[in-house]
Amino acid sequence: MSDENGKPGLSTWLAETRASYDVDAAGYAERVQGLLDTHPQLRAHLDVLADLVKHGGGGPVADVGCGPGYATRHLHDSGVEAFGIDLSPAMVAIAQRDHPRVRFEVGSMTGLDVDTCSLAAVVAFWSIIHVPDEAMPSVMAEFHRVVRPGGLVLIGFHVGDGIEHASTGYTGEPISVDTHLRQASTVSDWLRDAGFRLESVTVLRPDDDVPGAIVLARRQG
């Protein structure tokens, strides 16, 4: 994982995830279009984060793994200095096209091109789901590095156990990407170990076959 910017050394899972979303960017963007309109609980968590950031004095918020940028745009329209980062250049191109007033760039949560302690918050809305367990502690450490003391992290993910592999994208094209299902307690422990204190843990649709969860945490010291 020595290079997350497409140069030699890009780890296999990062390379496969990037390639898969480049292939399936248009299909994925269509799939999530209007998601915040139909899922008010997701929107409410973003609104809470925006309010906390503004009450804490403002500052930049990175939406990491932003995809087509719907959450980034919502935060921006809520009065937050939000910008998006995604591994897939094709996905970033769609985000830039659909939300031209918002900044988007290519990057990886495994090595963010962001100054230490420079962010008011990091959002990772269903983007850690492609990160294998062995890489998660370093990802959480990277979130801790870029968020200022007292800053926030908001993470959404699928709840469950095991790994689901996708070989066909929403457009019907071949892809190769793993989705990691996790318990809220596992993600919470990774955050605590990285130096965050939990603010809230919410399980969404707990009776579904694959529930969702959103964890809000604050950086200590």
PDB file of C-alpha atoms in Angstrom:
ATOM      1  CA  MET A   1       0.000   0.000   0.000  1.00  0.00           C
ATOM      2  CA  SER A   2       2.966   2.255  -0.608  1.00  0.00           C
ATOM      3  CA  ASP A   3       1.263   4.287  -3.304  1.00  0.00           C
ATOM      4  CA  GLU A   4      -2.448   5.148  -3.413  1.00  0.00           C
ATOM      5  CA  ASN A   5      -2.242   7.416  -6.452  1.00  0.00           C
ATOM      6  CA  GLY A   6      -2.080   4.891  -9.250  1.00  0.00           C
ATOM      7  CA  LYS A   7       1.710   4.475  -9.427  1.00  0.00           C
ATOM      8  CA  PRO A   8       3.502   1.116  -9.104  1.00  0.00           C
ATOM      9  CA  GLY A   9       2.894  -0.248  -5.641  1.00  0.00           C
ATOM     10  CA  LEU A  10      -0.877   0.296  -5.575  1.00  0.00           C
ATOM     11  CA  SER A  11      -2.267  -2.538  -3.477  1.00  0.00           C
ATOM     12  CA  THR A  12      -4.424  -5.131  -5.203  1.00  0.00           C
ATOM     13  CA  TRP A  13      -7.661  -4.289  -3.400  1.00  0.00           C
ATOM     14  CA  LEU A  14      -7.251  -0.568  -4.063  1.00  0.00           C
ATOM     15  CA  ALA A  15      -6.476  -1.165  -7.736  1.00  0.00           C
ATOM     16  CA  GLU A  16      -9.475  -3.481  -8.143  1.00  0.00           C
ATOM     17  CA  THR A  17     -11.809  -1.092  -6.333  1.00  0.00           C
ATOM     18  CA  ARG A  18     -10.677   1.853  -8.440  1.00  0.00           C
ATOM     19  CA  ALA A  19     -10.976  -0.078 -11.697  1.00  0.00           C
ATOM     20  CA  SER A  20     -14.410  -1.424 -10.764  1.00  0.00           C
ATOM     21  CA  TYR A  21     -15.838   1.999  -9.939  1.00  0.00           C
ATOM     22  CA  ASP A  22     -14.288   3.488 -13.062  1.00  0.00           C
ATOM     23  CA  VAL A  23     -16.169   0.864 -15.076  1.00  0.00           C
ATOM     24  CA  ASP A  24     -19.408   1.202 -13.115  1.00  0.00           C
ATOM     25  CA  ALA A  25     -19.395   4.931 -12.279  1.00  0.00           C
ATOM     26  CA  ALA A  26     -22.426   5.831 -14.375  1.00  0.00           C
ATOM     27  CA  GLY A  27     -24.463   2.888 -13.111  1.00  0.00           C
ATOM     28  CA  TYR A  28     -23.608   3.563  -9.486  1.00  0.00           C
ATOM     29  CA  ALA A  29     -24.400   7.267  -9.827  1.00  0.00           C
ATOM     30  CA  GLU A  30     -27.804   6.419 -11.258  1.00  0.00           C
ATOM     31  CA  ARG A  31     -28.403   3.903  -8.466  1.00  0.00           C
ATOM     32  CA  VAL A  32     -27.867   6.434  -5.668  1.00  0.00           C
ATOM     33  CA  GLN A  33     -29.532   9.407  -7.365  1.00  0.00           C
ATOM     34  CA  GLY A  34     -32.005  11.008  -4.951  1.00  0.00           C
ATOM     35  CA  LEU A  35     -30.875   8.763  -2.085  1.00  0.00           C
ATOM     36  CA  LEU A  36     -31.043  11.498   0.543  1.00  0.00           C
ATOM     37  CA  ASP A  37     -34.574  12.406  -0.546  1.00  0.00           C
ATOM     38  CA  THR A  38     -35.812   8.862   0.036  1.00  0.00           C
ATOM     39  CA  HIS A  39     -33.728   8.165   3.172  1.00  0.00           C
ATOM     40  CA  PRO A  40     -34.329  11.022   5.621  1.00  0.00           C
ATOM     41  CA  GLN A  41     -32.356   9.293   8.382  1.00  0.00           C
ATOM     42  CA  LEU A  42     -29.206   9.497   6.261  1.00  0.00           C
ATOM     43  CA  ARG A  43     -29.894  13.149   5.576  1.00  0.00           C
ATOM     44  CA  ALA A  44     -30.499  13.802   9.278  1.00  0.00           C
ATOM     45  CA  HIS A  45     -27.082  12.437  10.251  1.00  0.00           C
ATOM     46  CA  LEU A  46     -25.398  14.696   7.716  1.00  0.00           C
ATOM     47  CA  ASP A  47     -27.416  17.629   9.061  1.00  0.00           C
ATOM     48  CA  VAL A  48     -26.307  16.879  12.629  1.00  0.00           C
ATOM     49  CA  LEU A  49     -22.683  16.799  11.502  1.00  0.00           C
ATOM     50  CA  ALA A  50     -23.108  20.099   9.641  1.00  0.00           C
ATOM     51  CA  ASP A  51     -24.634  21.749  12.726  1.00  0.00           C
ATOM     52  CA  LEU A  52     -21.840  20.467  14.981  1.00  0.00           C
ATOM     53  CA  VAL A  53     -19.166  21.698  12.572  1.00  0.00           C
ATOM     54  CA  LYS A  54     -20.750  25.156  12.314  1.00  0.00           C
ATOM     55  CA  HIS A  55     -21.226  25.429  16.081  1.00  0.00           C
ATOM     56  CA  GLY A  56     -17.600  24.370  16.510  1.00  0.00           C
ATOM     57  CA  GLY A  57     -16.307  27.270  14.455  1.00  0.00           C
ATOM     58  CA  GLY A  58     -16.503  25.803  10.961  1.00  0.00           C
ATOM     59  CA  GLY A  59     -13.653  24.499   8.872  1.00  0.00           C
ATOM     60  CA  PRO A  60     -13.156  22.112   5.970  1.00  0.00           C
ATOM     61  CA  VAL A  61     -14.970  18.774   5.842  1.00  0.00           C
ATOM     62  CA  ALA A  62     -13.695  15.966   3.625  1.00  0.00           C
ATOM     63  CA  ASP A  63     -16.230  13.509   2.217  1.00  0.00           C
ATOM     64  CA  VAL A  64     -13.919  10.548   1.677  1.00  0.00           C
ATOM     65  CA  GLY A  65     -15.049   7.991  -0.868  1.00  0.00           C
ATOM     66  CA  CYS A  66     -17.592  10.557  -2.028  1.00  0.00           C
ATOM     67  CA  GLY A  67     -18.711   8.704  -5.155  1.00  0.00           C
ATOM     68  CA  PRO A  68     -20.952  10.955  -7.282  1.00  0.00           C
ATOM     69  CA  GLY A  69     -20.924  13.587  -4.548  1.00  0.00           C
ATOM     70  CA  TYR A  70     -24.499  13.602  -3.218  1.00  0.00           C
ATOM     71  CA  ALA A  71     -23.425  13.801   0.441  1.00  0.00           C
ATOM     72  CA  THR A  72     -20.725  16.368  -0.337  1.00  0.00           C
ATOM     73  CA  ARG A  73     -23.276  18.536  -2.113  1.00  0.00           C
ATOM     74  CA  HIS A  74     -25.731  18.238   0.770  1.00  0.00           C
ATOM     75  CA  LEU A  75     -23.096  19.336   3.277  1.00  0.00           C
ATOM     76  CA  HIS A  76     -22.026  22.190   0.998  1.00  0.00           C
ATOM     77  CA  ASP A  77     -25.613  23.377   0.658  1.00  0.00           C
ATOM     78  CA  SER A  78     -25.949  23.178   4.453  1.00  0.00           C
ATOM     79  CA  GLY A  79     -23.294  25.858   4.792  1.00  0.00           C
ATOM     80  CA  VAL A  80     -20.302  23.608   5.409  1.00  0.00           C
ATOM     81  CA  GLU A  81     -16.956  23.965   3.633  1.00  0.00           C
ATOM     82  CA  ALA A  82     -17.219  20.454   2.206  1.00  0.00           C
ATOM     83  CA  PHE A  83     -15.130  18.857  -0.530  1.00  0.00           C
ATOM     84  CA  GLY A  84     -15.085  15.340  -1.937  1.00  0.00           C
ATOM     85  CA  ILE A  85     -12.335  12.767  -2.418  1.00  0.00           C
ATOM     86  CA  ASP A  86     -12.768   9.525  -4.320  1.00  0.00           C
ATOM     87  CA  LEU A  87     -10.485   6.752  -5.509  1.00  0.00           C
ATOM     88  CA  SER A  88     -12.127   6.578  -8.940  1.00  0.00           C
ATOM     89  CA  PRO A  89     -11.315   9.273 -11.515  1.00  0.00           C
ATOM     90  CA  ALA A  90     -14.497   8.409 -13.420  1.00  0.00           C
ATOM     91  CA  MET A  91     -16.579   8.906 -10.287  1.00  0.00           C
ATOM     92  CA  VAL A  92     -14.883  12.228  -9.559  1.00  0.00           C
ATOM     93  CA  ALA A  93     -15.642  13.346 -13.118  1.00  0.00           C
ATOM     94  CA  ILE A  94     -19.356  12.636 -12.576  1.00  0.00           C
ATOM     95  CA  ALA A  95     -19.313  14.487  -9.247  1.00  0.00           C
ATOM     96  CA  GLN A  96     -17.642  17.502 -10.867  1.00  0.00           C
ATOM     97  CA  ARG A  97     -20.164  17.467 -13.711  1.00  0.00           C
ATOM     98  CA  ASP A  98     -23.214  17.204 -11.455  1.00  0.00           C
ATOM     99  CA  HIS A  99     -22.033  19.550  -8.692  1.00  0.00           C
ATOM    100  CA  PRO A 100     -19.814  22.174 -10.356  1.00  0.00           C
ATOM    101  CA  ARG A 101     -19.837  24.509  -7.345  1.00  0.00           C
ATOM    102  CA  VAL A 102     -18.249  21.870  -5.094  1.00  0.00           C
ATOM    103  CA  ARG A 103     -14.589  20.784  -5.104  1.00  0.00           C
ATOM    104  CA  PHE A 104     -13.777  17.152  -5.871  1.00  0.00           C
ATOM    105  CA  GLU A 105     -10.446  15.400  -6.266  1.00  0.00           C
ATOM    106  CA  VAL A 106      -8.988  11.934  -6.767  1.00  0.00           C
ATOM    107  CA  GLY A 107      -7.426  10.379  -3.683  1.00  0.00           C
ATOM    108  CA  SER A 108      -7.477   7.492  -1.249  1.00  0.00           C
ATOM    109  CA  MET A 109      -8.435   7.290   2.406  1.00  0.00           C
ATOM    110  CA  THR A 110      -5.320   5.177   2.941  1.00  0.00           C
ATOM    111  CA  GLY A 111      -3.145   8.221   2.288  1.00  0.00           C
ATOM    112  CA  LEU A 112      -4.990  11.531   2.170  1.00  0.00           C
ATOM    113  CA  ASP A 113      -3.349  14.540   0.538  1.00  0.00           C
ATOM    114  CA  VAL A 114      -4.519  16.677   3.452  1.00  0.00           C
ATOM    115  CA  ASP A 115      -2.490  18.548   6.072  1.00  0.00           C
ATOM    116  CA  THR A 116      -2.348  17.180   9.593  1.00  0.00           C
ATOM    117  CA  CYS A 117      -5.045  18.536  11.934  1.00  0.00           C
ATOM    118  CA  SER A 118      -6.528  20.646   9.131  1.00  0.00           C
ATOM    119  CA  LEU A 119     -10.103  19.321   8.940  1.00  0.00           C
ATOM    120  CA  ALA A 120     -13.161  19.999  11.058  1.00  0.00           C
ATOM    121  CA  ALA A 121     -14.559  16.587  10.090  1.00  0.00           C
ATOM    122  CA  VAL A 122     -14.253  13.542   7.874  1.00  0.00           C
ATOM    123  CA  VAL A 123     -17.290  11.813   6.377  1.00  0.00           C
ATOM    124  CA  ALA A 124     -17.018   8.246   5.070  1.00  0.00           C
ATOM    125  CA  PHE A 125     -20.514   7.314   3.928  1.00  0.00           C
ATOM    126  CA  TRP A 126     -20.457   3.652   2.911  1.00  0.00           C
ATOM    127  CA  SER A 127     -16.889   3.907   1.621  1.00  0.00           C
ATOM    128  CA  ILE A 128     -14.961   1.897   4.238  1.00  0.00           C
ATOM    129  CA  ILE A 129     -16.976  -1.118   3.068  1.00  0.00           C
ATOM    130  CA  HIS A 130     -14.317  -1.905   0.468  1.00  0.00           C
ATOM    131  CA  VAL A 131     -11.385  -1.672   2.898  1.00  0.00           C
ATOM    132  CA  PRO A 132     -10.166  -5.055   4.226  1.00  0.00           C
ATOM    133  CA  ASP A 133      -9.941  -5.550   7.976  1.00  0.00           C
ATOM    134  CA  GLU A 134      -6.158  -5.501   8.041  1.00  0.00           C
ATOM    135  CA  ALA A 135      -6.107  -2.007   6.506  1.00  0.00           C
ATOM    136  CA  MET A 136      -8.789  -0.484   8.731  1.00  0.00           C
ATOM    137  CA  PRO A 137      -6.542   0.501  11.682  1.00  0.00           C
ATOM    138  CA  SER A 138      -4.296   2.531   9.355  1.00  0.00           C
ATOM    139  CA  VAL A 139      -7.344   4.159   7.730  1.00  0.00           C
ATOM    140  CA  MET A 140      -8.669   5.184  11.146  1.00  0.00           C
ATOM    141  CA  ALA A 141      -5.215   6.495  12.041  1.00  0.00           C
ATOM    142  CA  GLU A 142      -5.268   8.565   8.839  1.00  0.00           C
ATOM    143  CA  PHE A 143      -8.653  10.014   9.782  1.00  0.00           C
ATOM    144  CA  HIS A 144      -7.204  10.880  13.197  1.00  0.00           C
ATOM    145  CA  ARG A 145      -4.192  12.548  11.570  1.00  0.00           C
ATOM    146  CA  VAL A 146      -6.160  14.894   9.332  1.00  0.00           C
ATOM    147  CA  VAL A 147      -8.928  15.855  11.794  1.00  0.00           C
ATOM    148  CA  ARG A 148      -8.127  18.594  14.288  1.00  0.00           C
ATOM    149  CA  PRO A 149      -8.456  17.925  18.028  1.00  0.00           C
ATOM    150  CA  GLY A 150     -12.149  17.969  18.851  1.00  0.00           C
ATOM    151  CA  GLY A 151     -12.991  17.346  15.195  1.00  0.00           C
ATOM    152  CA  LEU A 152     -15.495  14.761  14.034  1.00  0.00           C
ATOM    153  CA  VAL A 153     -15.720  11.591  11.996  1.00  0.00           C
ATOM    154  CA  LEU A 154     -19.015  10.296  10.578  1.00  0.00           C
ATOM    155  CA  ILE A 155     -18.895   6.762   9.181  1.00  0.00           C
ATOM    156  CA  GLY A 156     -21.706   4.803   7.532  1.00  0.00           C
ATOM    157  CA  PHE A 157     -21.441   1.125   6.617  1.00  0.00           C
ATOM    158  CA  HIS A 158     -23.241  -2.169   6.085  1.00  0.00           C
ATOM    159  CA  VAL A 159     -23.845  -4.258   9.209  1.00  0.00           C
ATOM    160  CA  GLY A 160     -23.145  -7.980   9.207  1.00  0.00           C
ATOM    161  CA  ASP A 161     -20.325 -10.471   9.020  1.00  0.00           C
ATOM    162  CA  GLY A 162     -18.224 -11.696   6.153  1.00  0.00           C
ATOM    163  CA  ILE A 163     -17.406 -10.485   2.662  1.00  0.00           C
ATOM    164  CA  GLU A 164     -19.631 -10.188  -0.393  1.00  0.00           C
ATOM    165  CA  HIS A 165     -17.932 -10.214  -3.795  1.00  0.00           C
ATOM    166  CA  ALA A 166     -19.402  -8.479  -6.844  1.00  0.00           C
ATOM    167  CA  SER A 167     -18.328  -9.503 -10.335  1.00  0.00           C
ATOM    168  CA  THR A 168     -20.993  -7.580 -12.283  1.00  0.00           C
ATOM    169  CA  GLY A 169     -21.721  -3.877 -11.925  1.00  0.00           C
ATOM    170  CA  TYR A 170     -24.962  -1.931 -12.157  1.00  0.00           C
ATOM    171  CA  THR A 171     -24.279  -1.360 -15.837  1.00  0.00           C
ATOM    172  CA  GLY A 172     -23.841  -5.094 -16.443  1.00  0.00           C
ATOM    173  CA  GLU A 173     -20.112  -4.702 -17.056  1.00  0.00           C
ATOM    174  CA  PRO A 174     -17.625  -7.020 -15.323  1.00  0.00           C
ATOM    175  CA  ILE A 175     -16.084  -5.699 -12.104  1.00  0.00           C
ATOM    176  CA  SER A 176     -14.227  -7.196  -9.144  1.00  0.00           C
ATOM    177  CA  VAL A 177     -14.885  -5.618  -5.768  1.00  0.00           C
ATOM    178  CA  ASP A 178     -15.336  -6.909  -2.229  1.00  0.00           C
ATOM    179  CA  THR A 179     -17.838  -5.460   0.253  1.00  0.00           C
ATOM    180  CA  HIS A 180     -16.990  -6.044   3.912  1.00  0.00           C
ATOM    181  CA  LEU A 181     -19.909  -6.340   6.350  1.00  0.00           C
ATOM    182  CA  ARG A 182     -19.108  -5.395   9.945  1.00  0.00           C
ATOM    183  CA  GLN A 183     -20.681  -5.094  13.347  1.00  0.00           C
ATOM    184  CA  ALA A 184     -21.049  -1.591  14.770  1.00  0.00           C
ATOM    185  CA  SER A 185     -18.961  -2.680  17.755  1.00  0.00           C
ATOM    186  CA  THR A 186     -16.035  -3.546  15.468  1.00  0.00           C
ATOM    187  CA  VAL A 187     -16.000  -0.145  13.784  1.00  0.00           C
ATOM    188  CA  SER A 188     -16.463   1.538  17.170  1.00  0.00           C
ATOM    189  CA  ASP A 189     -13.447  -0.290  18.582  1.00  0.00           C
ATOM    190  CA  TRP A 190     -11.279   0.735  15.626  1.00  0.00           C
ATOM    191  CA  LEU A 191     -12.264   4.349  16.237  1.00  0.00           C
ATOM    192  CA  ARG A 192     -11.517   4.154  19.953  1.00  0.00           C
ATOM    193  CA  ASP A 193      -8.141   2.531  19.277  1.00  0.00           C
ATOM    194  CA  ALA A 194      -7.289   5.373  16.876  1.00  0.00           C
ATOM    195  CA  GLY A 195      -7.991   8.027  19.506  1.00  0.00           C
ATOM    196  CA  PHE A 196     -11.644   8.905  18.957  1.00  0.00           C
ATOM    197  CA  ARG A 197     -14.457   9.084  21.508  1.00  0.00           C
ATOM    198  CA  LEU A 198     -17.875   7.886  20.379  1.00  0.00           C
ATOM    199  CA  GLU A 199     -20.698  10.435  20.225  1.00  0.00           C
ATOM    200  CA  SER A 200     -23.418   8.162  18.821  1.00  0.00           C
ATOM    201  CA  VAL A 201     -23.978   4.758  17.220  1.00  0.00           C
ATOM    202  CA  THR A 202     -27.164   4.283  15.184  1.00  0.00           C
ATOM    203  CA  VAL A 203     -28.348   1.070  13.540  1.00  0.00           C
ATOM    204  CA  LEU A 204     -30.640   1.665  10.566  1.00  0.00           C
ATOM    205  CA  ARG A 205     -33.360  -0.803   9.544  1.00  0.00           C
ATOM    206  CA  PRO A 206     -32.212  -3.468  12.027  1.00  0.00           C
ATOM    207  CA  ASP A 207     -34.758  -5.987  10.707  1.00  0.00           C
ATOM    208  CA  ASP A 208     -33.310  -5.883   7.167  1.00  0.00           C
ATOM    209  CA  ASP A 209     -31.130  -8.702   5.913  1.00  0.00           C
ATOM    210  CA  VAL A 210     -28.255  -6.210   5.757  1.00  0.00           C
ATOM    211  CA  PRO A 211     -28.864  -3.268   8.119  1.00  0.00           C
ATOM    212  CA  GLY A 212     -26.885  -0.062   8.012  1.00  0.00           C
ATOM    213  CA  ALA A 213     -25.085   1.752  10.785  1.00  0.00           C
ATOM    214  CA  ILE A 214     -23.753   5.270  11.281  1.00  0.00           C
ATOM    215  CA  VAL A 215     -21.133   6.078  13.909  1.00  0.00           C
ATOM    216  CA  LEU A 216     -20.262   9.629  14.949  1.00  0.00           C
ATOM    217  CA  ALA A 217     -17.017  10.096  16.860  1.00  0.00           C
ATOM    218  CA  ARG A 218     -14.861  12.982  18.076  1.00  0.00           C
ATOM    219  CA  ARG A 219     -11.078  13.150  18.067  1.00  0.00           C
ATOM    220  CA  GLN A 220      -9.458  13.295  21.487  1.00  0.00           C
ATOM    221  CA  GLY A 221      -6.400  15.480  22.028  1.00  0.00           C
TER     222      GLY A 221
END
